[in-house]
Amino acid sequence: MFLKLQPLLYSLIFFIGLELIVFFHANVLFIMLFLLLMALFQGWKIGRKWKFSILPIFFVISSVALLYLVTIRHYQQIYIILAFVMYYLSLLGAYRLSKYENDQTAKGMNTAASMATIFFTYAGAYGLYLNFLVPLYYLMLVYLVTTFFVSYQYFSIICVNKKKVWLYSLVVSLVMAEIAWTINFWPFGYLTSGAVALILYFVLWDIIQKNFLDIIRKKRIIFNLIFFSVLASLVLISSKWIPVI
């Protein structure tokens, strides 16, 4: 079943919150604080574990950050609908995993919501970094913290060895923090940079996931590296360059 009343109602609250931000942007901090508190409660209430609050919390932050960069009204509405769907998947996945830990469909929902959170964070944080000229270490810190916690909540679902989960989450977050430093020198906008950063994260995430599941294969790793390298190159080639000041 893909429709559950409780996750749907909570997701509608999130949807209304984003709409209020669009029309009453002067109150964005109060609305965002309310959404964060709701996300904290909703994740625990539905998933029965505090770790399921991680994804909704970071999704709220990243969604608001990226929404701030979308200025055209109909694009804002499309974005809000997409964010609503991803938020619902994060809650529905948590709900189903609380019922059955090996629910593969629920893990897929969690993965989709995690990747959306990562992309929204990478693109939104980089866009704010470009627009407001904040220090580079803030950008790196955002990449580090978000990557660590979002990775942790997923890896903890598929691996019972908490030390390995913490270790690999830390490793991938440190790598992405370094990538944040690297993209600072790229002549691309925030969406392109966010997309490429997501591709790089997915490659690392997939290798670690397969290692946890003990299905890692050398040929598969090589194929993924080649495929996603080509994909990232196509994204960069097809993107508009911006002047670096």
CSV table of C-alpha atoms in Angstrom, one decimal:
chain,number,residue,atom,x,y,z
A,1,MET,CA,0.0,0.0,0.0
A,2,PHE,CA,1.4,3.4,-1.0
A,3,LEU,CA,-1.3,5.5,0.7
A,4,LYS,CA,-1.2,5.7,4.5
A,5,LEU,CA,-3.2,8.3,6.3
A,6,GLN,CA,-0.8,9.4,9.0
A,7,PRO,CA,2.3,9.9,6.7
A,8,LEU,CA,0.0,11.7,4.2
A,9,LEU,CA,-1.4,14.1,6.8
A,10,TYR,CA,2.1,14.9,8.1
A,11,SER,CA,3.2,15.5,4.5
A,12,LEU,CA,0.3,17.8,3.9
A,13,ILE,CA,1.5,19.9,6.9
A,14,PHE,CA,4.9,20.1,5.2
A,15,PHE,CA,3.3,21.0,1.9
A,16,ILE,CA,1.3,23.8,3.6
A,17,GLY,CA,4.4,25.0,5.4
A,18,LEU,CA,6.3,25.4,2.1
A,19,GLU,CA,3.3,27.3,0.6
A,20,LEU,CA,3.3,29.6,3.5
A,21,ILE,CA,7.0,30.3,3.0
A,22,VAL,CA,6.3,31.3,-0.6
A,23,PHE,CA,3.5,33.7,0.3
A,24,PHE,CA,4.7,34.9,3.7
A,25,HIS,CA,8.5,34.7,3.2
A,26,ALA,CA,9.1,37.3,5.9
A,27,ASN,CA,8.1,34.6,8.5
A,28,VAL,CA,10.3,31.9,7.0
A,29,LEU,CA,12.3,31.4,10.2
A,30,PHE,CA,9.1,30.8,12.3
A,31,ILE,CA,7.6,28.5,9.7
A,32,MET,CA,10.8,26.6,9.3
A,33,LEU,CA,11.2,26.1,13.1
A,34,PHE,CA,7.7,24.7,13.2
A,35,LEU,CA,8.4,22.3,10.3
A,36,LEU,CA,11.6,21.2,12.0
A,37,LEU,CA,9.8,20.4,15.3
A,38,MET,CA,7.1,18.6,13.4
A,39,ALA,CA,9.7,16.6,11.5
A,40,LEU,CA,11.4,15.6,14.7
A,41,PHE,CA,8.1,14.4,16.1
A,42,GLN,CA,6.8,12.8,12.9
A,43,GLY,CA,9.9,10.7,12.3
A,44,TRP,CA,9.9,9.3,15.8
A,45,LYS,CA,6.1,8.9,15.9
A,46,ILE,CA,5.9,7.0,12.6
A,47,GLY,CA,9.2,5.1,12.6
A,48,ARG,CA,9.3,4.4,16.4
A,49,LYS,CA,13.0,5.2,16.4
A,50,TRP,CA,14.8,8.6,16.6
A,51,LYS,CA,16.9,7.8,13.6
A,52,PHE,CA,13.9,8.1,11.4
A,53,SER,CA,13.6,11.8,12.4
A,54,ILE,CA,17.0,12.5,10.7
A,55,LEU,CA,15.8,12.3,7.1
A,56,PRO,CA,12.6,14.5,7.6
A,57,ILE,CA,14.7,17.1,9.6
A,58,PHE,CA,17.4,17.5,6.9
A,59,PHE,CA,14.8,17.3,4.2
A,60,VAL,CA,13.0,20.3,5.7
A,61,ILE,CA,16.2,22.3,5.9
A,62,SER,CA,17.4,21.5,2.4
A,63,SER,CA,13.9,22.0,0.9
A,64,VAL,CA,13.6,25.5,2.4
A,65,ALA,CA,17.1,26.4,1.3
A,66,LEU,CA,16.5,25.4,-2.3
A,67,LEU,CA,13.1,26.9,-2.4
A,68,TYR,CA,14.7,30.3,-1.5
A,69,LEU,CA,16.6,30.1,-4.8
A,70,VAL,CA,13.5,29.3,-7.0
A,71,THR,CA,12.0,32.7,-7.8
A,72,ILE,CA,9.5,32.0,-10.6
A,73,ARG,CA,6.1,31.3,-9.2
A,74,HIS,CA,5.0,28.2,-11.2
A,75,TYR,CA,8.5,26.7,-10.8
A,76,GLN,CA,8.0,27.1,-7.0
A,77,GLN,CA,4.7,25.2,-7.2
A,78,ILE,CA,6.3,22.4,-9.2
A,79,TYR,CA,9.1,22.2,-6.7
A,80,ILE,CA,6.8,22.2,-3.7
A,81,ILE,CA,4.8,19.3,-5.2
A,82,LEU,CA,8.0,17.3,-5.8
A,83,ALA,CA,9.3,18.0,-2.3
A,84,PHE,CA,5.9,16.9,-0.9
A,85,VAL,CA,6.2,13.6,-2.7
A,86,MET,CA,9.7,13.0,-1.5
A,87,TYR,CA,8.8,14.0,2.1
A,88,TYR,CA,5.8,11.6,2.0
A,89,LEU,CA,8.1,8.8,0.7
A,90,SER,CA,10.5,9.4,3.6
A,91,LEU,CA,7.7,9.1,6.2
A,92,LEU,CA,6.0,6.1,4.4
A,93,GLY,CA,9.4,4.3,4.2
A,94,ALA,CA,9.9,4.9,8.0
A,95,TYR,CA,6.4,3.6,8.7
A,96,ARG,CA,6.8,0.4,6.7
A,97,LEU,CA,10.3,-0.2,8.1
A,98,SER,CA,8.9,0.1,11.6
A,99,LYS,CA,6.6,-2.8,10.7
A,100,TYR,CA,9.1,-4.9,8.9
A,101,GLU,CA,12.8,-4.1,8.9
A,102,ASN,CA,13.5,-6.0,5.7
A,103,ASP,CA,10.9,-4.3,3.6
A,104,GLN,CA,12.8,-3.7,0.3
A,105,THR,CA,10.2,-1.3,-1.1
A,106,ALA,CA,10.5,0.8,2.0
A,107,LYS,CA,14.2,0.8,1.7
A,108,GLY,CA,13.8,2.0,-1.9
A,109,MET,CA,11.6,4.8,-0.6
A,110,ASN,CA,14.1,5.8,2.0
A,111,THR,CA,16.8,5.8,-0.7
A,112,ALA,CA,14.8,8.0,-3.0
A,113,ALA,CA,14.1,10.5,-0.2
A,114,SER,CA,17.8,10.4,0.9
A,115,MET,CA,19.1,11.2,-2.6
A,116,ALA,CA,16.6,14.0,-2.9
A,117,THR,CA,17.7,15.4,0.5
A,118,ILE,CA,21.4,15.1,-0.6
A,119,PHE,CA,20.7,16.9,-3.9
A,120,PHE,CA,18.6,19.6,-2.3
A,121,THR,CA,21.3,20.2,0.3
A,122,TYR,CA,24.2,20.2,-2.2
A,123,ALA,CA,22.4,22.5,-4.7
A,124,GLY,CA,20.7,24.7,-2.1
A,125,ALA,CA,23.8,25.2,0.1
A,126,TYR,CA,26.0,26.0,-3.0
A,127,GLY,CA,23.4,28.4,-4.3
A,128,LEU,CA,23.3,30.3,-1.0
A,129,TYR,CA,27.1,30.2,-0.9
A,130,LEU,CA,27.3,31.8,-4.4
A,131,ASN,CA,24.6,34.4,-3.7
A,132,PHE,CA,25.6,35.5,-0.2
A,133,LEU,CA,29.4,35.0,-0.4
A,134,VAL,CA,29.5,33.1,2.9
A,135,PRO,CA,32.8,31.6,3.9
A,136,LEU,CA,33.8,28.4,2.2
A,137,TYR,CA,34.1,26.4,5.4
A,138,TYR,CA,30.4,26.9,6.0
A,139,LEU,CA,29.7,25.2,2.7
A,140,MET,CA,32.0,22.4,3.6
A,141,LEU,CA,30.5,22.0,7.0
A,142,VAL,CA,27.0,21.8,5.6
A,143,TYR,CA,28.1,19.1,3.1
A,144,LEU,CA,29.9,17.2,5.9
A,145,VAL,CA,27.1,17.3,8.5
A,146,THR,CA,24.2,16.5,6.1
A,147,THR,CA,26.1,13.7,4.3
A,148,PHE,CA,27.1,12.2,7.6
A,149,PHE,CA,23.6,12.0,9.2
A,150,VAL,CA,21.7,11.1,6.0
A,151,SER,CA,24.2,8.4,5.2
A,152,TYR,CA,24.1,7.1,8.8
A,153,GLN,CA,20.3,6.8,8.9
A,154,TYR,CA,20.3,4.7,5.7
A,155,PHE,CA,23.4,2.5,6.5
A,156,SER,CA,22.0,1.8,10.0
A,157,ILE,CA,18.9,0.3,8.3
A,158,ILE,CA,21.0,-2.2,6.3
A,159,CYS,CA,23.8,-2.9,8.7
A,160,VAL,CA,23.7,-3.9,12.4
A,161,ASN,CA,27.3,-3.2,13.0
A,162,LYS,CA,27.1,0.4,14.4
A,163,LYS,CA,30.8,1.0,14.4
A,164,LYS,CA,31.1,0.2,10.7
A,165,VAL,CA,28.0,2.4,10.0
A,166,TRP,CA,29.6,5.4,11.9
A,167,LEU,CA,33.0,4.8,10.3
A,168,TYR,CA,31.7,4.7,6.7
A,169,SER,CA,29.3,7.5,7.2
A,170,LEU,CA,32.2,9.6,8.5
A,171,VAL,CA,34.4,8.6,5.6
A,172,VAL,CA,31.9,9.5,2.9
A,173,SER,CA,31.0,12.8,4.6
A,174,LEU,CA,34.7,13.8,4.7
A,175,VAL,CA,35.1,13.0,1.0
A,176,MET,CA,32.0,15.1,0.2
A,177,ALA,CA,33.3,18.0,2.3
A,178,GLU,CA,36.5,17.9,0.1
A,179,ILE,CA,34.4,17.8,-3.0
A,180,ALA,CA,32.6,20.9,-1.7
A,181,TRP,CA,35.9,22.6,-1.6
A,182,THR,CA,36.7,21.5,-5.1
A,183,ILE,CA,33.4,22.6,-6.7
A,184,ASN,CA,34.1,26.1,-5.3
A,185,PHE,CA,36.5,26.5,-8.3
A,186,TRP,CA,34.0,25.3,-10.9
A,187,PRO,CA,32.5,27.8,-13.3
A,188,PHE,CA,29.0,26.3,-12.9
A,189,GLY,CA,25.7,27.2,-11.3
A,190,TYR,CA,24.3,25.6,-8.2
A,191,LEU,CA,22.0,23.1,-9.9
A,192,THR,CA,24.9,21.7,-12.1
A,193,SER,CA,27.3,21.5,-9.2
A,194,GLY,CA,24.6,19.9,-7.0
A,195,ALA,CA,23.9,17.3,-9.6
A,196,VAL,CA,27.5,16.4,-10.1
A,197,ALA,CA,28.1,16.3,-6.4
A,198,LEU,CA,25.1,14.0,-6.1
A,199,ILE,CA,26.5,11.6,-8.7
A,200,LEU,CA,29.8,11.5,-6.9
A,201,TYR,CA,28.1,10.8,-3.6
A,202,PHE,CA,25.9,8.1,-5.2
A,203,VAL,CA,29.0,6.2,-6.5
A,204,LEU,CA,30.5,6.2,-2.9
A,205,TRP,CA,27.2,5.4,-1.3
A,206,ASP,CA,26.6,2.5,-3.7
A,207,ILE,CA,30.0,0.9,-3.1
A,208,ILE,CA,29.5,1.1,0.7
A,209,GLN,CA,26.0,-0.2,0.5
A,210,LYS,CA,27.1,-3.2,-1.6
A,211,ASN,CA,29.9,-3.8,0.9
A,212,PHE,CA,27.4,-3.9,3.8
A,213,LEU,CA,25.2,-6.3,1.9
A,214,ASP,CA,28.2,-8.4,0.9
A,215,ILE,CA,27.3,-8.2,-2.8
A,216,ILE,CA,30.2,-6.0,-3.9
A,217,ARG,CA,31.7,-7.0,-7.3
A,218,LYS,CA,34.7,-5.6,-9.0
A,219,LYS,CA,33.1,-5.6,-12.4
A,220,ARG,CA,30.0,-3.7,-11.1
A,221,ILE,CA,32.2,-1.1,-9.4
A,222,ILE,CA,34.2,-0.5,-12.6
A,223,PHE,CA,30.9,-0.3,-14.6
A,224,ASN,CA,29.5,2.2,-12.2
A,225,LEU,CA,32.6,4.3,-12.2
A,226,ILE,CA,32.6,4.5,-16.0
A,227,PHE,CA,28.9,5.1,-16.4
A,228,PHE,CA,28.7,7.8,-13.8
A,229,SER,CA,31.9,9.5,-15.0
A,230,VAL,CA,30.3,9.7,-18.4
A,231,LEU,CA,27.0,11.0,-16.9
A,232,ALA,CA,28.8,13.6,-14.8
A,233,SER,CA,30.8,14.7,-17.9
A,234,LEU,CA,27.6,15.1,-19.9
A,235,VAL,CA,26.1,17.2,-17.2
A,236,LEU,CA,29.1,19.5,-17.1
A,237,ILE,CA,29.5,19.7,-20.9
A,238,SER,CA,25.8,20.6,-21.4
A,239,SER,CA,25.8,23.2,-18.6
A,240,LYS,CA,26.2,26.9,-19.0
A,241,TRP,CA,29.5,28.3,-17.6
A,242,ILE,CA,29.4,31.3,-15.3
A,243,PRO,CA,32.3,33.6,-14.7
A,244,VAL,CA,34.4,32.9,-11.6
A,245,ILE,CA,35.2,36.1,-9.7
